[in-house]
CSV table of C-alpha atoms in Angstrom, one decimal:
chain,number,residue,atom,x,y,z
A,926,UNK,CA,121.5,169.5,87.0
A,927,UNK,CA,124.5,169.4,84.7
A,928,UNK,CA,127.7,167.9,86.0
A,929,UNK,CA,131.0,169.4,85.3
A,930,UNK,CA,134.5,168.0,85.8
A,931,UNK,CA,138.0,169.4,85.2
A,932,UNK,CA,140.5,167.7,82.9
A,933,UNK,CA,144.1,168.4,83.9
A,934,UNK,CA,146.5,168.6,81.0
A,935,UNK,CA,150.3,168.6,81.7
A,936,UNK,CA,153.4,169.1,79.6
A,937,UNK,CA,157.0,169.7,80.8
A,938,UNK,CA,155.9,170.7,84.4
A,939,UNK,CA,153.3,173.2,83.1
A,940,UNK,CA,149.7,172.3,83.5
A,941,UNK,CA,146.2,173.6,82.7
A,942,UNK,CA,142.6,172.7,83.5
A,943,UNK,CA,139.6,172.5,81.2
A,944,UNK,CA,136.1,172.5,82.5
A,945,UNK,CA,134.2,169.7,80.9
A,946,UNK,CA,130.4,169.1,80.8
A,947,UNK,CA,130.2,165.3,80.8
A,948,UNK,CA,126.9,165.3,78.8
A,949,UNK,CA,127.9,167.8,76.2
A,950,UNK,CA,131.6,167.4,76.3
A,951,UNK,CA,132.3,165.6,73.0
A,952,UNK,CA,131.4,168.7,71.0
A,953,UNK,CA,133.5,170.9,73.2
A,954,UNK,CA,136.5,168.5,73.2
A,955,UNK,CA,136.3,167.9,69.4
A,956,UNK,CA,136.2,171.7,68.9
A,957,UNK,CA,139.3,172.2,71.1
A,958,UNK,CA,141.1,169.0,70.3
A,959,UNK,CA,144.0,170.8,68.6
A,960,UNK,CA,144.5,172.9,71.8
A,961,UNK,CA,144.7,169.7,73.8
A,962,UNK,CA,147.2,168.2,71.4
A,963,UNK,CA,149.3,171.3,71.4
A,964,UNK,CA,149.4,171.3,75.2
A,965,UNK,CA,150.3,167.7,75.6
A,966,UNK,CA,152.4,167.3,72.5
A,967,UNK,CA,150.6,164.1,71.5
A,968,UNK,CA,147.4,162.9,70.0
A,969,UNK,CA,144.5,162.9,72.4
A,970,UNK,CA,141.4,160.9,72.2
A,971,UNK,CA,138.2,162.7,73.5
A,972,UNK,CA,136.9,159.6,75.2
A,973,UNK,CA,140.2,159.2,77.1
A,974,UNK,CA,139.9,162.8,78.3
A,975,UNK,CA,136.4,162.1,79.7
A,976,UNK,CA,137.6,159.0,81.5
A,977,UNK,CA,140.4,160.9,83.2
A,978,UNK,CA,138.2,163.8,84.3
A,979,UNK,CA,138.0,164.5,88.1
A,980,UNK,CA,135.6,166.3,90.3
A,981,UNK,CA,136.2,170.0,90.9
A,982,UNK,CA,137.5,169.5,94.5
A,983,UNK,CA,140.1,166.9,93.4
A,984,UNK,CA,141.3,169.2,90.7
A,985,UNK,CA,141.4,172.2,93.1
A,986,UNK,CA,143.4,170.1,95.6
A,987,UNK,CA,145.8,169.0,92.8
A,988,UNK,CA,146.2,172.6,91.6
A,989,UNK,CA,147.0,173.9,95.1
A,990,UNK,CA,149.5,171.1,95.7
A,991,UNK,CA,151.2,171.8,92.3
A,992,UNK,CA,151.3,175.5,93.1
A,993,UNK,CA,152.7,174.9,96.6
A,994,UNK,CA,155.4,172.7,95.1
A,995,UNK,CA,156.3,175.3,92.5
A,996,UNK,CA,156.5,178.0,95.3
A,997,UNK,CA,158.8,175.8,97.4
A,998,UNK,CA,161.1,175.1,94.4
A,999,UNK,CA,161.3,178.9,93.7
A,1000,UNK,CA,161.9,179.6,97.4
A,1001,UNK,CA,164.8,177.1,97.5
A,1002,UNK,CA,166.3,178.5,94.3
A,1003,UNK,CA,166.0,182.1,95.6
A,1004,UNK,CA,167.6,181.3,98.9
A,1005,UNK,CA,170.5,179.5,97.2
A,1006,UNK,CA,171.0,182.4,94.9
A,1007,UNK,CA,170.9,184.9,97.8
A,1008,UNK,CA,173.3,182.9,99.9
A,1009,UNK,CA,175.7,182.5,96.9
A,1010,UNK,CA,175.6,186.3,96.2
A,1011,UNK,CA,176.2,187.2,99.9
A,1012,UNK,CA,179.1,184.8,100.0
A,1013,UNK,CA,180.5,186.3,96.9
A,1014,UNK,CA,180.3,190.0,98.1
A,1015,UNK,CA,181.3,189.4,101.7
A,1016,UNK,CA,185.0,189.5,100.9
A,1017,UNK,CA,184.9,192.7,98.8
A,1018,UNK,CA,186.7,195.7,100.4
A,1019,UNK,CA,184.0,198.2,99.5
A,1020,UNK,CA,181.3,196.1,101.2
A,1021,UNK,CA,180.7,196.5,104.9
A,1022,UNK,CA,179.0,193.8,107.0
A,1023,UNK,CA,176.3,194.9,109.5
A,1024,UNK,CA,174.7,191.5,110.4
A,1025,UNK,CA,177.0,188.5,109.9
A,1026,UNK,CA,176.2,186.7,106.7
A,1027,UNK,CA,172.9,188.6,106.3
A,1028,UNK,CA,173.2,192.3,105.9
A,1029,UNK,CA,175.8,194.3,104.0
A,1030,UNK,CA,176.1,197.9,102.7
A,1031,UNK,CA,178.2,199.8,100.3
A,1032,UNK,CA,178.8,203.6,100.5
A,1033,UNK,CA,178.3,205.0,97.0
A,1034,UNK,CA,179.2,208.6,98.0
A,1035,UNK,CA,180.4,209.6,101.5
A,1036,UNK,CA,178.1,212.3,103.0
A,1037,UNK,CA,179.4,215.5,104.6
A,1038,UNK,CA,176.6,216.1,107.1
A,1039,UNK,CA,176.3,215.4,110.8
A,1040,UNK,CA,175.9,211.9,112.2
A,1041,UNK,CA,172.3,211.0,112.7
A,1042,UNK,CA,171.6,210.3,116.4
A,1043,UNK,CA,168.0,211.3,117.0
A,1044,UNK,CA,165.4,208.8,115.8
A,1045,UNK,CA,163.2,211.7,114.8
A,1046,UNK,CA,165.7,212.8,112.2
A,1047,UNK,CA,164.6,212.5,108.5
A,1048,UNK,CA,167.6,212.1,106.3
A,1049,UNK,CA,167.4,212.5,102.5
A,1050,UNK,CA,167.9,209.0,101.1
A,1051,UNK,CA,168.7,208.1,97.5
A,1052,UNK,CA,168.6,204.5,96.6
A,1053,UNK,CA,168.9,201.9,93.9
A,1054,UNK,CA,167.3,198.5,94.2
A,1055,UNK,CA,168.9,195.8,92.1
A,1056,UNK,CA,168.2,192.1,91.4
A,1057,UNK,CA,171.0,189.6,91.9
A,1058,UNK,CA,171.8,189.8,88.2
A,1059,UNK,CA,172.4,193.6,88.5
A,1060,UNK,CA,169.1,194.6,86.8
A,1061,UNK,CA,167.8,197.9,88.4
A,1062,UNK,CA,164.4,197.2,89.9
A,1063,UNK,CA,163.7,200.7,91.3
A,1064,UNK,CA,165.7,203.8,91.8
A,1065,UNK,CA,165.2,207.2,93.5
A,1066,UNK,CA,168.1,209.6,92.7
A,1067,UNK,CA,166.3,212.8,93.8
A,1068,UNK,CA,166.0,211.4,97.4
A,1069,UNK,CA,163.1,210.8,99.7
A,1070,UNK,CA,162.9,211.8,103.4
A,1071,UNK,CA,162.2,209.0,105.8
A,1072,UNK,CA,162.2,209.2,109.6
A,1073,UNK,CA,164.8,206.9,111.2
A,1074,UNK,CA,162.0,205.5,113.4
A,1075,UNK,CA,160.1,204.4,110.3
A,1076,UNK,CA,163.0,202.7,108.5
A,1077,UNK,CA,163.3,199.0,108.3
A,1078,UNK,CA,165.7,197.8,110.9
A,1079,UNK,CA,168.6,197.0,108.5
A,1080,UNK,CA,168.5,200.4,106.8
A,1081,UNK,CA,168.2,202.1,110.2
A,1082,UNK,CA,171.2,200.1,111.4
A,1083,UNK,CA,173.2,201.1,108.3
A,1084,UNK,CA,172.6,204.8,109.0
A,1085,UNK,CA,173.7,204.4,112.6
A,1086,UNK,CA,177.0,202.8,111.6
């Protein structure tokens, strides 16, 4: 039975894994040596790569740990950006607060219809979803009908205000 290991190659926080057959690996590594050198930014000795190889379960655990760390970093940055944005808009006169420090709305065009009281009502909703940098992520200008009982709580609360 042939034995395979993974070789982890890292550069500037990015990483990749190469599957290595220990018995036939010199040919594979020699063939892809330029790729290893490009990824690491330095000359790589095929023998060194073989010595650093790890069993699959160790590489998998390392990969999961690295991915979890990247996810946590992105979550922290995303939360910081969201909190900064909410703090910035909270003092604007055209922005109305529904839930303190969490949920705000802006009336783009004031409607002329009746106030919605019945949860079975299905108002025609037009929306524009934007990223914090202002980029439009999605938009529905023709409107969509959604029952008040099926709306997410924040949108439902905004319609009730």
